CSV table of N, CA and C in Angstrom, one decimal:
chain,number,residue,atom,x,y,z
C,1,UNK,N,-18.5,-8.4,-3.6
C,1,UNK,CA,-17.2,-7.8,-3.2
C,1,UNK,C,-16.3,-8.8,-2.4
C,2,UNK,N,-15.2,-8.8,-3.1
C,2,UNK,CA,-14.2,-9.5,-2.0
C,2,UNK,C,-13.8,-9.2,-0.8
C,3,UNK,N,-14.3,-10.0,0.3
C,3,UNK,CA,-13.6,-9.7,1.6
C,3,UNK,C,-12.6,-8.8,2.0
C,4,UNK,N,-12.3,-8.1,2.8
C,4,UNK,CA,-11.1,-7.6,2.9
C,4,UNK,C,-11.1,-7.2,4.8
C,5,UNK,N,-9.9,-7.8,4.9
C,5,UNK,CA,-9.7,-7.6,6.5
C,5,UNK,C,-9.4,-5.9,7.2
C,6,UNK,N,-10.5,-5.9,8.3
C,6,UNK,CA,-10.1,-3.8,8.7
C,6,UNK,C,-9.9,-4.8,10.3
C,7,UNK,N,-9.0,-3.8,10.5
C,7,UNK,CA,-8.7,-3.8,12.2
C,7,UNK,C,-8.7,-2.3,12.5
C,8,UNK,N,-9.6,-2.0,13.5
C,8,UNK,CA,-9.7,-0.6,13.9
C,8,UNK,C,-9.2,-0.9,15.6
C,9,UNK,N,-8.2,-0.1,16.0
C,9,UNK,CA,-7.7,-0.1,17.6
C,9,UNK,C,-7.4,1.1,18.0
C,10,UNK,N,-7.5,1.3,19.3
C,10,UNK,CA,-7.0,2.0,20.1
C,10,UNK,C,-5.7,2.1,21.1
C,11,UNK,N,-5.0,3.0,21.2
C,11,UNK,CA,-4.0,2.8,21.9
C,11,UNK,C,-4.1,4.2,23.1
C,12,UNK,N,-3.7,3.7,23.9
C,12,UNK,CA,-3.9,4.7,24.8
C,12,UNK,C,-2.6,5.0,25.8
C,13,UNK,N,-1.6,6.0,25.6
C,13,UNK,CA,-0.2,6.7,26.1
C,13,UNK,C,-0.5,7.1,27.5
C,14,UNK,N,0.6,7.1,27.6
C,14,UNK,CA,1.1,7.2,29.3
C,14,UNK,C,0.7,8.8,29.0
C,15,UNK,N,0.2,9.7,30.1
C,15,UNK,CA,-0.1,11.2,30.2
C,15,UNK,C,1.4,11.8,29.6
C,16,UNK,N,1.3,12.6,28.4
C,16,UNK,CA,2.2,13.5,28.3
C,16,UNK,C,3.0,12.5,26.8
C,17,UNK,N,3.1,11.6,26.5
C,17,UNK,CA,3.3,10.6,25.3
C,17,UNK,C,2.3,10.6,24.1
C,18,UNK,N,1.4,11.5,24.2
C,18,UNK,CA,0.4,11.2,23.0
C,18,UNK,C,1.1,11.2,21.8
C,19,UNK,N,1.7,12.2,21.4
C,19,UNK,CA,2.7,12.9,20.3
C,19,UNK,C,3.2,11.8,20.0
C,20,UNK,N,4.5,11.2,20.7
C,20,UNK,CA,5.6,10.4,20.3
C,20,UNK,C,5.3,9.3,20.1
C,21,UNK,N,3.9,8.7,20.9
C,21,UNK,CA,3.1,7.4,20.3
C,21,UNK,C,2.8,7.8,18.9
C,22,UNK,N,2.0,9.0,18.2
C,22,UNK,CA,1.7,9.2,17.2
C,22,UNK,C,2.4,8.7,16.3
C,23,UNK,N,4.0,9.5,16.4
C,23,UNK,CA,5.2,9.8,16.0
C,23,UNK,C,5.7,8.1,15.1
C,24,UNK,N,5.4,7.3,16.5
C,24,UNK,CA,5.6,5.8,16.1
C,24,UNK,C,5.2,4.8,15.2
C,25,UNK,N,3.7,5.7,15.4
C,25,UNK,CA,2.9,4.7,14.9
C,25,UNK,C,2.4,5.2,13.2
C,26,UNK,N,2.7,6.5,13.1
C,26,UNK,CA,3.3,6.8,11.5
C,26,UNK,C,4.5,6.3,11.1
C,27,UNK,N,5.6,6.1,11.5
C,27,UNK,CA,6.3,5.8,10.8
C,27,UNK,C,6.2,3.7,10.6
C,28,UNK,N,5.3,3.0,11.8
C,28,UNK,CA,5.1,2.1,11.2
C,28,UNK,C,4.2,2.3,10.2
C,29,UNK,N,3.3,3.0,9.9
C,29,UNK,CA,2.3,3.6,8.7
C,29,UNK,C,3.0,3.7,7.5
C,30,UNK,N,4.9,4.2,7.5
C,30,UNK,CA,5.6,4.5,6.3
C,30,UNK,C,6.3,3.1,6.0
C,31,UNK,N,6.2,1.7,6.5
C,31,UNK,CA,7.2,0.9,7.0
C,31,UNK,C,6.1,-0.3,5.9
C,32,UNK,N,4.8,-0.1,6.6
C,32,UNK,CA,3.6,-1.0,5.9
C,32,UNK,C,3.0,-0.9,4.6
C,33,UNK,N,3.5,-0.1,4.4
C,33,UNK,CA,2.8,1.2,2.9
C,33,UNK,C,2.7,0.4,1.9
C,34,UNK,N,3.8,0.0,1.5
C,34,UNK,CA,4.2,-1.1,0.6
C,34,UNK,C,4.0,-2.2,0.5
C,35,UNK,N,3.5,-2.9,1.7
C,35,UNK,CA,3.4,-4.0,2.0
C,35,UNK,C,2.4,-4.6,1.6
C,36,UNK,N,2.9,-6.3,1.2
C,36,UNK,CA,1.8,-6.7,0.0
C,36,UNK,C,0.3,-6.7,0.6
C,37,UNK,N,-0.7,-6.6,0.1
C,37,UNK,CA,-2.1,-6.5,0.7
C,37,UNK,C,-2.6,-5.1,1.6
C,38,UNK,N,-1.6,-4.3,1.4
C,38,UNK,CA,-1.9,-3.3,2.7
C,38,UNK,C,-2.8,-2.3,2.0
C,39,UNK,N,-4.3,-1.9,1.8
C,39,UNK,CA,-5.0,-0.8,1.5
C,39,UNK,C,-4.7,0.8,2.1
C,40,UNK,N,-4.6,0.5,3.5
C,40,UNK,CA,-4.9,1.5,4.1
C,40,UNK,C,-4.3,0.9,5.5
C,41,UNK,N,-3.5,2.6,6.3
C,41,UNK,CA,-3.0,2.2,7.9
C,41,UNK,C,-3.3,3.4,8.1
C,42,UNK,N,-4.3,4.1,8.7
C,42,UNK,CA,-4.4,5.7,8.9
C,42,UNK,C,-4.1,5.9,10.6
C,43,UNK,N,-3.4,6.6,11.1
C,43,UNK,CA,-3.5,7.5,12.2
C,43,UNK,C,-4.1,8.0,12.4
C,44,UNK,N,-5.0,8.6,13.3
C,44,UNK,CA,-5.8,9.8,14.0
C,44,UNK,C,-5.6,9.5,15.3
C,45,UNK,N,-6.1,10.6,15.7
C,45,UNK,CA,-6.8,11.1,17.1
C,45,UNK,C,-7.8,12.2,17.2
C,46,UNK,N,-8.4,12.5,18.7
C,46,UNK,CA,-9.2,13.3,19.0
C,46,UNK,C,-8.7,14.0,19.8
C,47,UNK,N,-8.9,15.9,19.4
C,47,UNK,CA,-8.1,16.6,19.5
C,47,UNK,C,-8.8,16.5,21.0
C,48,UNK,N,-9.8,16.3,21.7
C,48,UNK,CA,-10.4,16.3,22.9
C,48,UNK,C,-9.9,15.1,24.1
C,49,UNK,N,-9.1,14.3,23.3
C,49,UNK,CA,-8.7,13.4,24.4
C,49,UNK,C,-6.9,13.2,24.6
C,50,UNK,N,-6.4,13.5,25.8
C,50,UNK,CA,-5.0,13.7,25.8
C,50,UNK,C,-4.1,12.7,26.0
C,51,UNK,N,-4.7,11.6,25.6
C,51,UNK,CA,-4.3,10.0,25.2
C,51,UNK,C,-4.1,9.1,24.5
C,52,UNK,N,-5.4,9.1,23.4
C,52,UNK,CA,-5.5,8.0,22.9
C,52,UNK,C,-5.0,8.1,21.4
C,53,UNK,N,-4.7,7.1,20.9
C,53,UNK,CA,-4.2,7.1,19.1
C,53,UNK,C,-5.2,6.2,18.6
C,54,UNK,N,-5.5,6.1,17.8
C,54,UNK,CA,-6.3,5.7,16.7
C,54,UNK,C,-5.3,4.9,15.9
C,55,UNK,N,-5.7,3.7,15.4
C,55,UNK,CA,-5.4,3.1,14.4
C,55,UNK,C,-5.9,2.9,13.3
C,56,UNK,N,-6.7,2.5,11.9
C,56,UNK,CA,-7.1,1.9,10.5
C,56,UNK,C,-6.8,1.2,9.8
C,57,UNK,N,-6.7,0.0,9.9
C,57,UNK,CA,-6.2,-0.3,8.8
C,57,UNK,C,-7.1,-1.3,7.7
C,58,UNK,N,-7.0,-1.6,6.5
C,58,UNK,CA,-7.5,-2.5,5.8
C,58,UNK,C,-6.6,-3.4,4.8
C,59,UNK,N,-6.9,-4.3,4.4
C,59,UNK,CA,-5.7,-5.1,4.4
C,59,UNK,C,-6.6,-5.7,3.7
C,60,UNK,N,-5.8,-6.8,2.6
C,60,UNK,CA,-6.7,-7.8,0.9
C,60,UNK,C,-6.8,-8.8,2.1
C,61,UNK,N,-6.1,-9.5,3.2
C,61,UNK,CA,-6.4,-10.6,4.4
C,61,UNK,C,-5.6,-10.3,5.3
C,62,UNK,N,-6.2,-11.1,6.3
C,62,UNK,CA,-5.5,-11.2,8.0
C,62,UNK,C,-3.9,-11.5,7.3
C,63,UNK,N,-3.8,-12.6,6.8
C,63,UNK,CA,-2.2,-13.1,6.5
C,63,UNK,C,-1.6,-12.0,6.0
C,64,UNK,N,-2.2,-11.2,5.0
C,64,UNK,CA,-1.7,-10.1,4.9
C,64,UNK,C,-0.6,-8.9,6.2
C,65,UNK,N,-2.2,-9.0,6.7
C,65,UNK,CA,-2.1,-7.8,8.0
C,65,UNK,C,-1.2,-8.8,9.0
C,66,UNK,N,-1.0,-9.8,9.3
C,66,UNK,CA,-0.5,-10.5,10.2
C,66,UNK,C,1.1,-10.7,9.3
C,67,UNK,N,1.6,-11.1,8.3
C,67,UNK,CA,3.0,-10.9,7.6
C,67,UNK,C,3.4,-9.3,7.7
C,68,UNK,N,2.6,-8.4,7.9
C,68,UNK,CA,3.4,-7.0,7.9
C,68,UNK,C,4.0,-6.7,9.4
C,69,UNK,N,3.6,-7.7,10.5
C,69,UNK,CA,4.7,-7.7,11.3
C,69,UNK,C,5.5,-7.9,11.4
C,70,UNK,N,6.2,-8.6,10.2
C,70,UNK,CA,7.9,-9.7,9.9
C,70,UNK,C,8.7,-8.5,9.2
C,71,UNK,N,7.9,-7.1,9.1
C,71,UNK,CA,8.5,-6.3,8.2
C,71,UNK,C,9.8,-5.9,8.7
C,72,UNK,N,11.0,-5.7,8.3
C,72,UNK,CA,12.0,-4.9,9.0
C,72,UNK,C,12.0,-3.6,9.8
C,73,UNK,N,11.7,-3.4,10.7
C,73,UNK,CA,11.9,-2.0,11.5
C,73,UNK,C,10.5,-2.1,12.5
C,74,UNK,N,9.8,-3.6,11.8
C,74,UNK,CA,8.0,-3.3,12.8
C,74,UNK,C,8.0,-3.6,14.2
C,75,UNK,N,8.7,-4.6,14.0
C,75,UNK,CA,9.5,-5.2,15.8
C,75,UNK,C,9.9,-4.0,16.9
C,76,UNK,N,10.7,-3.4,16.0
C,76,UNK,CA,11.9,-2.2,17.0
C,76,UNK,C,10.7,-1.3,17.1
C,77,UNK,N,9.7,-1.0,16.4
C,77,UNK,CA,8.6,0.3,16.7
C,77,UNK,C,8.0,-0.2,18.0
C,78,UNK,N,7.6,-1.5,17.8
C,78,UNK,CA,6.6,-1.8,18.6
C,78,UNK,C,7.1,-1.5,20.0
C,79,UNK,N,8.4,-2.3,19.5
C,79,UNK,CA,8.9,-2.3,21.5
C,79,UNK,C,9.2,-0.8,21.8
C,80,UNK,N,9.4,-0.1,20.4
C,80,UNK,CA,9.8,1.3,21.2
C,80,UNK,C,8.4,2.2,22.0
C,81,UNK,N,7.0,1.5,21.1
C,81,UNK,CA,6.0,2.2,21.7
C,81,UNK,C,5.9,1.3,23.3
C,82,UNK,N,6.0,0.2,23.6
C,82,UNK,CA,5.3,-0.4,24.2
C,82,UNK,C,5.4,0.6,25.9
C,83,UNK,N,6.9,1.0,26.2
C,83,UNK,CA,6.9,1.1,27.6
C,83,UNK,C,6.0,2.8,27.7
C,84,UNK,N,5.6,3.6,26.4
C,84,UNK,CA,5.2,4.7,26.7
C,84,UNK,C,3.5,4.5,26.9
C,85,UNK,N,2.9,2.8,26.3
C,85,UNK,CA,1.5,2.7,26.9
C,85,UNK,C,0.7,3.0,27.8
C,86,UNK,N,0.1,3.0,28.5
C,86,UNK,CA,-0.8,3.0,29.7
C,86,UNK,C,-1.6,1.6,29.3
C,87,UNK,N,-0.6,0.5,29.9
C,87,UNK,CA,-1.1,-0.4,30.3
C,87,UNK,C,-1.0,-1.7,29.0
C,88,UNK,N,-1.8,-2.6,28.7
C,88,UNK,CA,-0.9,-3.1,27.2
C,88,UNK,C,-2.5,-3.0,26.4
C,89,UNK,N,-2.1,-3.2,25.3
C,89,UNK,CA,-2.8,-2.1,24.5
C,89,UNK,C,-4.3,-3.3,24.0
C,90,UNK,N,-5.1,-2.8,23.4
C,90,UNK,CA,-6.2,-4.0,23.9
C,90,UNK,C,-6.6,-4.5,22.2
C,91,UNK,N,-6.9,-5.4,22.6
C,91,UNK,CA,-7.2,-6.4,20.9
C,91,UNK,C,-8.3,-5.0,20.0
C,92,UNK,N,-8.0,-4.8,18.7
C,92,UNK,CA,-8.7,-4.1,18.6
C,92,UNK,C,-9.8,-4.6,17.6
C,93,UNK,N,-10.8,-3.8,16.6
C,93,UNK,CA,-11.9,-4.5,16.6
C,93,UNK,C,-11.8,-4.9,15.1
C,94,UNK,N,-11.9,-5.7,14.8
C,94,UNK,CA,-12.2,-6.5,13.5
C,94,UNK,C,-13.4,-6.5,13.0
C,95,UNK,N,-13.6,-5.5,11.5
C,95,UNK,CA,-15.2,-5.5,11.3
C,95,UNK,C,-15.1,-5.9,10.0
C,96,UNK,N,-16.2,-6.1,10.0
C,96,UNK,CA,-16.8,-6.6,8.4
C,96,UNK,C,-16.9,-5.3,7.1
C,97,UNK,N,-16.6,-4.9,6.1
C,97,UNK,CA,-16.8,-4.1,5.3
C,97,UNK,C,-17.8,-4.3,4.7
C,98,UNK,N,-18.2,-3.5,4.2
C,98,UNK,CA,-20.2,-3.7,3.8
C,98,UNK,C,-19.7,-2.8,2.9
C,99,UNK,N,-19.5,-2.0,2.5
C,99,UNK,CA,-19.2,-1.1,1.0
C,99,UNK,C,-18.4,0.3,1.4
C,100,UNK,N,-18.0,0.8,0.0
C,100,UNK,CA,-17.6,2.3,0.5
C,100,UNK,C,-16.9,2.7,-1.1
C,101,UNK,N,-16.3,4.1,-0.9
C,101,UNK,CA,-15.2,4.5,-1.9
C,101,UNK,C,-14.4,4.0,-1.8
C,102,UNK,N,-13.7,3.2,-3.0
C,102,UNK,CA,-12.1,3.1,-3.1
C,102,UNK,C,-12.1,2.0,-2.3
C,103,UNK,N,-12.8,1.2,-1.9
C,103,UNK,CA,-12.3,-0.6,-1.4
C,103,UNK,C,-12.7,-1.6,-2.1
C-alpha cells in the first residue's frame, strides 16, 4: 500500500469557545475538500470534555497536506481560530497507516 500522510491533533478553546472553534474548523474542512491529495479532514469531539476539538486528516503526502494551507480562505480561519485557543495549539501526531476501509 502506498503511504499516505494522517495528522491527528488536538485543539483545545478558551472555556465557553468550543462550538465556534468547531464552527471554524469545519468550514476549513469545506475549504480543503477539494484539495489535491486530501482523503479525509474529519471534526469531532467528546461530548464529555468542554474544550477540546479533534482534528483527522489523511492526505496522498505531507506536500499535499502542507499546500492546503496556501488555500484561499485557510489563512483568515486560522487567525480567526487562533485568539479563541487556550494557549497555541500543540504539533499534532503524525502516524503511520497500517491498513483499513477505503485508504
Amino acid at each position: 500500500m502506498e503511504s499516505k500522510y494522517l495528522l491527528h491533533g488536538k485543539l483545545t478553546a478558551k472555556p465557553g469557545y468550543k462550538e465556534e472553534l468547531s464552527n471554524i474548523l469545519i468550514q476549513a474542512s469545506q475549504l480543503v475538500s477539494t484539495a489535491k491529495g486530501c482523503n479525509l479532514y474529519a471534526v469531532s469531539s467528546d461530548k464529555d470534555d468542554a474544550t477540546s476539538v479533534y482534528v483527522t486528516e489523511i492526505w496522498d503526502s505531507k506536500d499535499d497536506h502542507d499546500n492546503s494551507l496556501k488555500i484561499e480562505g485557510v489563512r483568515e480561519l486560522i487567525m480567526k481560530a487562533m485568539p479563541i485557543l487556550d494557549g497555541q495549539p500543540t504539533k499534532g501526531q503524525e502516524l503511520e497507516i497500517l491498513g483499513g476501509a477505503g485508504i
